[in-house]
mmCIF file of C-alpha atoms and ligand atoms in Angstrom:
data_model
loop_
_atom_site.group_PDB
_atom_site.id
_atom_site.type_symbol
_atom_site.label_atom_id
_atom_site.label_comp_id
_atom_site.label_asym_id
_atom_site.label_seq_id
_atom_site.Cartn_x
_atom_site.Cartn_y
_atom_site.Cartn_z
ATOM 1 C CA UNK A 1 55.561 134.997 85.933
ATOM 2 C CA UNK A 2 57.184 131.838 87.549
ATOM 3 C CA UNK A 3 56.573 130.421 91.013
ATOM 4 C CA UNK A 4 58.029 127.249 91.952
ATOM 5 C CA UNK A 5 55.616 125.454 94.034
ATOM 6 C CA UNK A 6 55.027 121.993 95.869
ATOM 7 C CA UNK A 7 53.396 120.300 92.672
ATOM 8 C CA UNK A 8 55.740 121.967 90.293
ATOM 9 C CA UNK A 9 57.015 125.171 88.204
ATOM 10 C CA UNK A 10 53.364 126.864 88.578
ATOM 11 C CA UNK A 11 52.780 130.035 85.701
ATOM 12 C CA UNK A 12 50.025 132.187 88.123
ATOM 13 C CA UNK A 13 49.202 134.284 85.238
ATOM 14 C CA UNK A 14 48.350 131.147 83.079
ATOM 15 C CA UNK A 15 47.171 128.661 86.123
ATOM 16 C CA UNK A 16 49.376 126.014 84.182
ATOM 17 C CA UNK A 17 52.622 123.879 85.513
ATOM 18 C CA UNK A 18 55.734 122.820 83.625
ATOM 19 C CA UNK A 19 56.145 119.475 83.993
ATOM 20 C CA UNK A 20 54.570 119.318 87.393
ATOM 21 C CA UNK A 21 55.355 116.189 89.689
ATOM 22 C CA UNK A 22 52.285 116.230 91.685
ATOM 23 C CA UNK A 23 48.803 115.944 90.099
ATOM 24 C CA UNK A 24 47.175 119.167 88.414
ATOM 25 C CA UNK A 25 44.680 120.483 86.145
ATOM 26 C CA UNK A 26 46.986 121.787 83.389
ATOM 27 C CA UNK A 27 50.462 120.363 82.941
ATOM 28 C CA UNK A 28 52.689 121.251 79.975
ATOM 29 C CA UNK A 29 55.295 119.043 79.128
ATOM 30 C CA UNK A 30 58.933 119.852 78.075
ATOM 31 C CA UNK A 31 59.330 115.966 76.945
ATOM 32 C CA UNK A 32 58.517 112.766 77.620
ATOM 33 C CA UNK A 33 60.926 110.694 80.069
ATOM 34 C CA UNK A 34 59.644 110.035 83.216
ATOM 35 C CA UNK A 35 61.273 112.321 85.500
ATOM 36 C CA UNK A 36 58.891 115.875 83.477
ATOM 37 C CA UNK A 37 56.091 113.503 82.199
ATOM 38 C CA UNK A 38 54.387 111.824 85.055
ATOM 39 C CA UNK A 39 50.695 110.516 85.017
ATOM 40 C CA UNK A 40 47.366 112.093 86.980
ATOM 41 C CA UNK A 41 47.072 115.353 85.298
ATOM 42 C CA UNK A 42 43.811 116.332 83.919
ATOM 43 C CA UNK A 43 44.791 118.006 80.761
ATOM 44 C CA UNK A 44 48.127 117.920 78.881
ATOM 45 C CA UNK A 45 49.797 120.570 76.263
ATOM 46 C CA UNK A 46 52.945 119.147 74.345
ATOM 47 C CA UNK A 47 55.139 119.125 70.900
ATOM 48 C CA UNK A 48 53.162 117.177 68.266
ATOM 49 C CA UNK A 49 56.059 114.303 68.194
ATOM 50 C CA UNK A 50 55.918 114.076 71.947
ATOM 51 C CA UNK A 51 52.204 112.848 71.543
ATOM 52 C CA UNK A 52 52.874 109.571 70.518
ATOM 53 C CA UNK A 53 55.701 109.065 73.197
ATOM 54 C CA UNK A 54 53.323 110.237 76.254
ATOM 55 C CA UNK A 55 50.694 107.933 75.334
ATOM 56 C CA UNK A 56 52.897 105.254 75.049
ATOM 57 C CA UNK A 57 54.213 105.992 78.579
ATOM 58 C CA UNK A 58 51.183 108.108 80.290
ATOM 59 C CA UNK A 59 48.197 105.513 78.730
ATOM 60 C CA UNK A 60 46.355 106.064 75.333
ATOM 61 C CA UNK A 61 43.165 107.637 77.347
ATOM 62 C CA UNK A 62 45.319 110.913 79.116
ATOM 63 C CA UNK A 63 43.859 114.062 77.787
ATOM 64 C CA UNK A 64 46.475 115.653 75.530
ATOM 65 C CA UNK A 65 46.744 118.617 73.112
ATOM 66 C CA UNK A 66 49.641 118.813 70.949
ATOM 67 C CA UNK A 67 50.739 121.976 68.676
ATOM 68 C CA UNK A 68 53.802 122.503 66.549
ATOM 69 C CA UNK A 69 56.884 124.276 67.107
ATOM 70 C CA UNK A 70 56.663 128.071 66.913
ATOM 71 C CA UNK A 71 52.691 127.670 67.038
ATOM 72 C CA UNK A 72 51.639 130.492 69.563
ATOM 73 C CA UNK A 73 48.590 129.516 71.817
ATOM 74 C CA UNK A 74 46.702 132.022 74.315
ATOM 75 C CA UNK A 75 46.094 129.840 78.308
ATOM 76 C CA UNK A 76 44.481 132.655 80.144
ATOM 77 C CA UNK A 77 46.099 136.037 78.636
ATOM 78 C CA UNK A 78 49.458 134.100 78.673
ATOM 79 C CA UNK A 79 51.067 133.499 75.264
ATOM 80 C CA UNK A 80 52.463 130.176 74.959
ATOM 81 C CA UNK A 81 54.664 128.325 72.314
ATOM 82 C CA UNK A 82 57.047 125.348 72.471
ATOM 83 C CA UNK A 83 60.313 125.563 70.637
ATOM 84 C CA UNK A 84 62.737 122.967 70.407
ATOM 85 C CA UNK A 85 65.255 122.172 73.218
ATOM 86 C CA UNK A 86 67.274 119.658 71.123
ATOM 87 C CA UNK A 87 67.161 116.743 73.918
ATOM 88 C CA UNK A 88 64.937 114.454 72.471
ATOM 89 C CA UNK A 89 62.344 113.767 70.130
ATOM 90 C CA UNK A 90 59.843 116.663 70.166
ATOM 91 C CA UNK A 91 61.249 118.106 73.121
ATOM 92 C CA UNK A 92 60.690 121.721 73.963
ATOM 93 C CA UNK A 93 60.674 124.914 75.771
ATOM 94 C CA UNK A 94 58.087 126.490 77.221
ATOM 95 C CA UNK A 95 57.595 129.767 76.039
ATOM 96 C CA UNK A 96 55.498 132.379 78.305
ATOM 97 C CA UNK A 97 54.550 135.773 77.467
ATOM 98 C CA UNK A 98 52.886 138.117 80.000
ATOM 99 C CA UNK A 99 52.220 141.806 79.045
ATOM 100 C CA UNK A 100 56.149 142.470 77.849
ATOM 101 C CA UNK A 101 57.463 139.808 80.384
ATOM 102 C CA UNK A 102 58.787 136.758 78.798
ATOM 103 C CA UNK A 103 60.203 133.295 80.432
ATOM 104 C CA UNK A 104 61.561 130.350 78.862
ATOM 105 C CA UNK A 105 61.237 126.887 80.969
ATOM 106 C CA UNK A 106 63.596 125.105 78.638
ATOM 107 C CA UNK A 107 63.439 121.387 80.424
ATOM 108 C CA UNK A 108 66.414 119.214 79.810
ATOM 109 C CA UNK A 109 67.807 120.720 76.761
ATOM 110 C CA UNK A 110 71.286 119.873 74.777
ATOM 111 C CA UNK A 111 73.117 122.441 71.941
ATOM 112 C CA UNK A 112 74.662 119.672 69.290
ATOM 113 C CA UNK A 113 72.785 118.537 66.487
ATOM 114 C CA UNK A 114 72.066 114.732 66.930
ATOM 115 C CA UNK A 115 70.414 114.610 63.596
ATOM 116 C CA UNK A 116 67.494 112.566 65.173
ATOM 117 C CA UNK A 117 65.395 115.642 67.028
ATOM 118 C CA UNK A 118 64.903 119.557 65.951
ATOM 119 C CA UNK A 119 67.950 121.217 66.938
ATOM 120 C CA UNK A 120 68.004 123.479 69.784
ATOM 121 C CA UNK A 121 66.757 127.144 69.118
ATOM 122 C CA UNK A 122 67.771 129.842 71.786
ATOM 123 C CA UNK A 123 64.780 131.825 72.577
ATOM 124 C CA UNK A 124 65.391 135.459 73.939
ATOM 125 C CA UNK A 125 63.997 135.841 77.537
ATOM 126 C CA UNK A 126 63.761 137.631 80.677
ATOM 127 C CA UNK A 127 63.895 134.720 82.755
ATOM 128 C CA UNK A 128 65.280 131.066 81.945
ATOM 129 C CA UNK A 129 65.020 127.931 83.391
ATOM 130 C CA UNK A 130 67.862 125.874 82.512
ATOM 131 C CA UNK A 131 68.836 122.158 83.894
ATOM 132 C CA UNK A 132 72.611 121.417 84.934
ATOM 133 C CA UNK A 133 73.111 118.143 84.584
ATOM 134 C CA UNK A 134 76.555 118.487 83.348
ATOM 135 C CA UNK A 135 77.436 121.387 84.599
ATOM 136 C CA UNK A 136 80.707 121.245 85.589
ATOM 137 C CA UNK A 137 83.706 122.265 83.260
ATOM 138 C CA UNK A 138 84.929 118.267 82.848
ATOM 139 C CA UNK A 139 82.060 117.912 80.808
ATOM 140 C CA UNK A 140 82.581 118.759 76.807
ATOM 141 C CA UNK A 141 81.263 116.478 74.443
ATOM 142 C CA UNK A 142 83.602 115.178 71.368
ATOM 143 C CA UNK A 143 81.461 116.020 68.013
ATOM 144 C CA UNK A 144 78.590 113.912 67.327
ATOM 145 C CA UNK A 145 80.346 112.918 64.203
ATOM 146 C CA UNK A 146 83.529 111.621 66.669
ATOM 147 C CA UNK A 147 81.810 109.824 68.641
ATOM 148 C CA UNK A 148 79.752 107.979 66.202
ATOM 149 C CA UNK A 149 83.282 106.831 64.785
ATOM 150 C CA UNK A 150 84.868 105.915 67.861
ATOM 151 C CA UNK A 151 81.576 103.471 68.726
ATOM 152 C CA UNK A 152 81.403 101.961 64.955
ATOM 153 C CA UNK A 153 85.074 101.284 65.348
ATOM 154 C CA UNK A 154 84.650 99.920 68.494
ATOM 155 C CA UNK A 155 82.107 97.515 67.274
ATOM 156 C CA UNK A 156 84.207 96.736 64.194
ATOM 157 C CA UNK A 157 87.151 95.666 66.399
ATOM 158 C CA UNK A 158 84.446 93.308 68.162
ATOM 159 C CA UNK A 159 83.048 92.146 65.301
ATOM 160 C CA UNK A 160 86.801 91.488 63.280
ATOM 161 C CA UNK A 161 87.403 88.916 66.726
ATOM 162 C CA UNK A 162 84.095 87.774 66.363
ATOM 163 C CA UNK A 163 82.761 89.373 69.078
ATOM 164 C CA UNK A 164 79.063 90.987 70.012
ATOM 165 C CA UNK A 165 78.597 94.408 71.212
ATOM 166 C CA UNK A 166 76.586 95.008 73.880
ATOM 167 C CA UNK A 167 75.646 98.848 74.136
ATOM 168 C CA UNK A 168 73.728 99.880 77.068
ATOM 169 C CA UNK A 169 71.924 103.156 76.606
ATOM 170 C CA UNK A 170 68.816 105.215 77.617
ATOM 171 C CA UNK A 171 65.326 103.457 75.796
ATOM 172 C CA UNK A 172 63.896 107.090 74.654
ATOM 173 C CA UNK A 173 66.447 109.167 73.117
ATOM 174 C CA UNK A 174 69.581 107.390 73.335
ATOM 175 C CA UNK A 175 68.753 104.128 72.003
ATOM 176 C CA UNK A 176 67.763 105.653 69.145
ATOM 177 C CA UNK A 177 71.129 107.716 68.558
ATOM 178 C CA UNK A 178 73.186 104.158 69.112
ATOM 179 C CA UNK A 179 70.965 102.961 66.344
ATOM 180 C CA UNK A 180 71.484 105.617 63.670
ATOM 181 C CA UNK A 181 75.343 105.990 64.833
ATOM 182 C CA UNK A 182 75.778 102.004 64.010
ATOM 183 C CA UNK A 183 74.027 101.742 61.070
ATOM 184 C CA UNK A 184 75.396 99.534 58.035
ATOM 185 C CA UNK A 185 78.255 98.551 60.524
ATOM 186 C CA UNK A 186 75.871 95.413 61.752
ATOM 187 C CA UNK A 187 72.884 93.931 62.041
ATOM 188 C CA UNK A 188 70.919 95.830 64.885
ATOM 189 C CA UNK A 189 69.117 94.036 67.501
ATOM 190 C CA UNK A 190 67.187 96.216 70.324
ATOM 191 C CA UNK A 191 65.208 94.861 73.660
ATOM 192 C CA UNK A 192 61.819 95.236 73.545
ATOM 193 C CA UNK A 193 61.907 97.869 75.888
ATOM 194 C CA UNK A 194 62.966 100.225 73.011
ATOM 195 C CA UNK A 195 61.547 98.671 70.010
ATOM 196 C CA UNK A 196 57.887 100.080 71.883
ATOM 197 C CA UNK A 197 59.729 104.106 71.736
ATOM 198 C CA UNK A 198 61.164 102.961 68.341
ATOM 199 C CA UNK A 199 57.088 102.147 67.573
ATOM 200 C CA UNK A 200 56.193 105.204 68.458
ATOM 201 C CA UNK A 201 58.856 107.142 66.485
ATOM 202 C CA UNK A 202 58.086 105.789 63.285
ATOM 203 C CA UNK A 203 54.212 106.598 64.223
ATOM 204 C CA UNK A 204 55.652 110.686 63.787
ATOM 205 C CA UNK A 205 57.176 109.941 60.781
ATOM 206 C CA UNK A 206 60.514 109.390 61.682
ATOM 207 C CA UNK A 207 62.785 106.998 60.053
ATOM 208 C CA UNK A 208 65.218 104.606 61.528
ATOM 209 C CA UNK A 209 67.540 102.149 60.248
ATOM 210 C CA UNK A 210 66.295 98.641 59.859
ATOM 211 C CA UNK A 211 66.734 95.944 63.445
ATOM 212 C CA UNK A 212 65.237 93.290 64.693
ATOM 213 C CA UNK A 213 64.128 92.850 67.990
ATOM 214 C CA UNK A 214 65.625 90.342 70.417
ATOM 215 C CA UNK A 215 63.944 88.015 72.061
ATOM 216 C CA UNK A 216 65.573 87.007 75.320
ATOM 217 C CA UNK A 217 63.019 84.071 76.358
ATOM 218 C CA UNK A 218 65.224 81.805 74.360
ATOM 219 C CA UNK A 219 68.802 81.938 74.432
ATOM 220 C CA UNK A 220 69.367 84.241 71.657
ATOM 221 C CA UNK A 221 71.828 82.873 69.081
ATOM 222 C CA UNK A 222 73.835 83.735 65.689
ATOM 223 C CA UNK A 223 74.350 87.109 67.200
ATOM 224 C CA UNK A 224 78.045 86.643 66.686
ATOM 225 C CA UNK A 225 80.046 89.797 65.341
ATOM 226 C CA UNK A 226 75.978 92.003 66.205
ATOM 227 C CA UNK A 227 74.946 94.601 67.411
ATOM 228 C CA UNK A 228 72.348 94.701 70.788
ATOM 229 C CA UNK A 229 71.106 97.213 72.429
ATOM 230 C CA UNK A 230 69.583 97.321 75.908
ATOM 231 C CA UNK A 231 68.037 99.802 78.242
ATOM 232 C CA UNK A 232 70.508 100.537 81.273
ATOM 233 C CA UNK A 233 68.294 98.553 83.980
ATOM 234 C CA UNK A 234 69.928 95.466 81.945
ATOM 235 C CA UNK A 235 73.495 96.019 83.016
ATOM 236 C CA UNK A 236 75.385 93.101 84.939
ATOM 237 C CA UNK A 237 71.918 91.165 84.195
ATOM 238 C CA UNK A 238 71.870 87.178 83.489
ATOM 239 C CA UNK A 239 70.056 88.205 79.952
ATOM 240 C CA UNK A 240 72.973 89.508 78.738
ATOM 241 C CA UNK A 241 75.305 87.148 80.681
ATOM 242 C CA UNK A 242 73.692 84.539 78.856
ATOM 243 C CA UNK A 243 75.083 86.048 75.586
ATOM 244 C CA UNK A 244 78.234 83.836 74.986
ATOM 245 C CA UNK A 245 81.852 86.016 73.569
ATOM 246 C CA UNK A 246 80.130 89.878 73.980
ATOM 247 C CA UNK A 247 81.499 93.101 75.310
ATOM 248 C CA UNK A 248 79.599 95.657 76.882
ATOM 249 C CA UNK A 249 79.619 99.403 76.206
ATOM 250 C CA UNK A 250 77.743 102.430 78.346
ATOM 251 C CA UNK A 251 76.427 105.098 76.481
ATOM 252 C CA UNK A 252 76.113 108.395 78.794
ATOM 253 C CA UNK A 253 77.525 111.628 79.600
ATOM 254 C CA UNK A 254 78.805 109.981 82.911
ATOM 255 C CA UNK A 255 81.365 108.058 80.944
ATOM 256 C CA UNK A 256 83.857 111.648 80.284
ATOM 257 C CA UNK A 257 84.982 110.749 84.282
ATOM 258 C CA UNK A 258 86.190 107.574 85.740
ATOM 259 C CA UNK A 259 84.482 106.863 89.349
ATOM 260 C CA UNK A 260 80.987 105.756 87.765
ATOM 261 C CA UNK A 261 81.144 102.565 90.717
ATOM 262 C CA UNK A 262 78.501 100.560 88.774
ATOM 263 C CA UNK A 263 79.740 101.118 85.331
ATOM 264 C CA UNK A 264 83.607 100.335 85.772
ATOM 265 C CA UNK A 265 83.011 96.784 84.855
ATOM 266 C CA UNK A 266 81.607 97.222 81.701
ATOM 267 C CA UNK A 267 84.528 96.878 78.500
ATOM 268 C CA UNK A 268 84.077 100.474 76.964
ATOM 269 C CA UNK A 269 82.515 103.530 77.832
ATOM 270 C CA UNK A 270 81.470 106.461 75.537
ATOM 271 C CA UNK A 271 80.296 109.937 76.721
ATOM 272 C CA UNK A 272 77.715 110.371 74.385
ATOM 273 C CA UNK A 273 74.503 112.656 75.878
ATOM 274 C CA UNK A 274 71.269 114.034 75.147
ATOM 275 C CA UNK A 275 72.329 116.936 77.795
ATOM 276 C CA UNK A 276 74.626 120.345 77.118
ATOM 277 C CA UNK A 277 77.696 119.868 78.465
ATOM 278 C CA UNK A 278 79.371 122.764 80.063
ATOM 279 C CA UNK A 279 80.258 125.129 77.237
ATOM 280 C CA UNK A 280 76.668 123.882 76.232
ATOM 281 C CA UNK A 281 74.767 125.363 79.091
ATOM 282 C CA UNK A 282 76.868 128.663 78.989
ATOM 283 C CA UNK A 283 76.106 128.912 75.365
ATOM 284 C CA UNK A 284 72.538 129.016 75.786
ATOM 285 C CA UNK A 285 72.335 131.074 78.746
ATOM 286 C CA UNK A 286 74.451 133.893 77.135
ATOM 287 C CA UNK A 287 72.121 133.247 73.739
ATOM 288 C CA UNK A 288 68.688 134.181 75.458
ATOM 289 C CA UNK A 289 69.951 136.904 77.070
ATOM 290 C CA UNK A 290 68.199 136.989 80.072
ATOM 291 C CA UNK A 291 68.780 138.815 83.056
ATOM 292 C CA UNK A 292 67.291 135.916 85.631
ATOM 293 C CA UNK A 293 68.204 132.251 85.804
ATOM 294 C CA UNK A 294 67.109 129.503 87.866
ATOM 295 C CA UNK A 295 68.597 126.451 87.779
ATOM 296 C CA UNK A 296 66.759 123.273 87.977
ATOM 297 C CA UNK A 297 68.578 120.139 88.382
ATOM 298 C CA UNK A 298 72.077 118.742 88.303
ATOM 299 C CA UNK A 299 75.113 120.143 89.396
ATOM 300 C CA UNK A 300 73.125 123.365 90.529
ATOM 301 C CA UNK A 301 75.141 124.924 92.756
ATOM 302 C CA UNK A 302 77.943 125.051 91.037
ATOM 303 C CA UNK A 303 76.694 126.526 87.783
ATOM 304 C CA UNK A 304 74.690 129.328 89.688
ATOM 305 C CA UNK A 305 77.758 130.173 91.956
ATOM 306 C CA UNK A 306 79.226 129.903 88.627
ATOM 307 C CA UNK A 307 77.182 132.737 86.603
ATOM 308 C CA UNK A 308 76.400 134.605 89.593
ATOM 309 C CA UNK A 309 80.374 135.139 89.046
ATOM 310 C CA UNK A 310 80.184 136.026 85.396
ATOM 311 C CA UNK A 311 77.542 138.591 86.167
ATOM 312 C CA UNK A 312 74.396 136.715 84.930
ATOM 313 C CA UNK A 313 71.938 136.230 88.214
ATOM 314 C CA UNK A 314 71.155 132.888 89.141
ATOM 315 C CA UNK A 315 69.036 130.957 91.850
ATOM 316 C CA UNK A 316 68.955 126.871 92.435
ATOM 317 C CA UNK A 317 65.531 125.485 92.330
ATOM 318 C CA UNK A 318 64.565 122.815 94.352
ATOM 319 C CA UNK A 319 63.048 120.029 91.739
ATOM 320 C CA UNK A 320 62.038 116.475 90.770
ATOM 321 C CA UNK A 321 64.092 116.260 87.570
ATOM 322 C CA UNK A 322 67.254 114.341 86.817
ATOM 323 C CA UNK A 323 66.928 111.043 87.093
ATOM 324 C CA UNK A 324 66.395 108.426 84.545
ATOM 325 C CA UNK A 325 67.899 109.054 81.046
ATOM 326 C CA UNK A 326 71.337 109.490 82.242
ATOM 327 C CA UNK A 327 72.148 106.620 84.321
ATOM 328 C CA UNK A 328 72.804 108.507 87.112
ATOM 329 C CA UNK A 329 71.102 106.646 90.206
ATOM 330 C CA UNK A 330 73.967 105.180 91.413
ATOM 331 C CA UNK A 331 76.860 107.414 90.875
ATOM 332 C CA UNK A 332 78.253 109.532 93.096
ATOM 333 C CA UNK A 333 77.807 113.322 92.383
ATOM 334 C CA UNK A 334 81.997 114.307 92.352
HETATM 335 ZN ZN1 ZN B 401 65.089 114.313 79.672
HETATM 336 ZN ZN1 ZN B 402 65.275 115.258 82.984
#
């Protein structure tokens, strides 16, 4: 039921891609960051609160039809249903259902709660697709709950020495969990950049605490003691150099190891991602049960070699994800 082709993850039986990279007539799409949501298809099938997100990033005019969660749809004999992944907002996993056959294209996909998107659901499968970002044993997040404290306390510190925090993370998804994770510790103030994905949250209905965006045109002042929060492409930037007395923090999964070149002059780190960590990834390939596995992106070799081990069959996939929520362009793969 799956072929991986040049444009993408092709389904023959449904003449539809997963998140194709190339131009198609039929793209479904796990999520919206750029590396699975990429303009030039003619027709688009995604999560309702992905909608708002893809138009925002793909142009208001793109062609899109958007269904629920658990909302069954029939593309050429093939059943097809999203259910949630619990990476981002209204991110899902491709369902497909082919007289008895089922597969599961999950996208980028994490297991802990985040209490901003629809928590992961493990869909039983014949064949998954699973990313492995982090998958590598070094990798296990603290609890959400943790690492919210450690970052508020961090920020506290700052703020008791009258100090700004600078936290650097990820404009769609991560931003968003640095918001909810500081609120009532300071006043929030976010770049631009992620006030637009903040926009388009609230436009599905989903509530975030109170900020105020920052306008960087004029040296911004009174931000003593404050929260800001800026998309990763502003690290070691003159923006934020301009911002007299602040620390800077990196929000991403890359922070559990030292060696991240770029990021070892920032002040803090905090491993906080919208990925499964190891004992993430094995959880959710052991919870659909299937008896295939392909494995998309990230440390792919290792996880397969890793399953084909423990018995499960696995195959690396040659693909176009992994790049842009997590930082990663300029680390080294260790
Ligand atoms: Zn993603
Ligand atoms: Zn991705």
């Amino acid at each position: 039921m799956l072929e991986f082709r040049r444009e993408g993850i092709y389904c023959p039986q449904g003449n539809f891609y997963i998140d194709p990279w190339l131009p198609v007539d039929y793209a479904i799409i796990t999520h919206a960051h750029s590396d699975h949501a990429r303009v030039g298809m003619k027709k688009y099938l995604c999560q309702k609160l992905t909608e708002p997100i893809l138009r925002l990033r793909l142009g208001s005019d793109i062609q899109v039809q958007a269904i629920e969660y658990n909302q069954p749809i029939t593309i050429n004999n093939v059943k097809v249903s999203l259910h949630p992944a619990g990476h981002i907002l209204g991110s899902a996993q491709v369902r497909m259902e082919y007289k008895g056959r089922i597969a599961v294209a999950s996208g980028d996909y994490k297991i802990q709660d985040d209490g901003l998107c629809t928590p992961f659901e493990p869909v039983r499968c014949h064949e998954f697709i699973s990313e492995s970002t982090f998958g590598l044993p070094v990798y296990n997040w603290l609890p959400v709950s943790q690492i919210n404290a450690n970052m508020a306390n961090w920020v506290q510190d700052n703020k008791a020495n009258g100090i700004t925090s600078i936290l650097i993370g990820y404009a769609l998804g991560k931003a968003q969990r640095i918001m909810k994770a500081l609120e009532g510790v300071g006043d929030l103030y976010v770049h631009y950049a992620i006030d637009r994905v903040n926009r388009a949250f609230t436009d599905s209905g989903i509530q975030l605490p109170s900020y105020q965006t920052l306008d960087f045109s004029n040296k911004p002042k009174g931000l003593e003691g404050e929260i800001i929060i800026v998309p990763p492409s502003l690290f070691g930037s003159n923006m934020l150099k301009g911002i007299p007395r602040a620390y800077t923090a990196i929000c991403s999964g890359w922070m559990q190891v030292r060696g991240a070149r770029r990021w070892r002059s920032a002040d803090a780190g905090f491993a906080i991602s919208d990925h499964a960590d190891w004992q993430g990834l094995l959880t959710a390939v052991k919870a659909c049960e299937a008896e295939k596995v392909y494995v998309t992106h990230g440390f792919k070799s290792e996880f397969s070699r890793y399953l084909n081990e423990s018995g499960v069959e696995a195959e690396e996939i040659t693909t176009a994800f992994g790049s842009e929520e997590e930082l990663d362009e300029t680390l080294p793969k260790e």
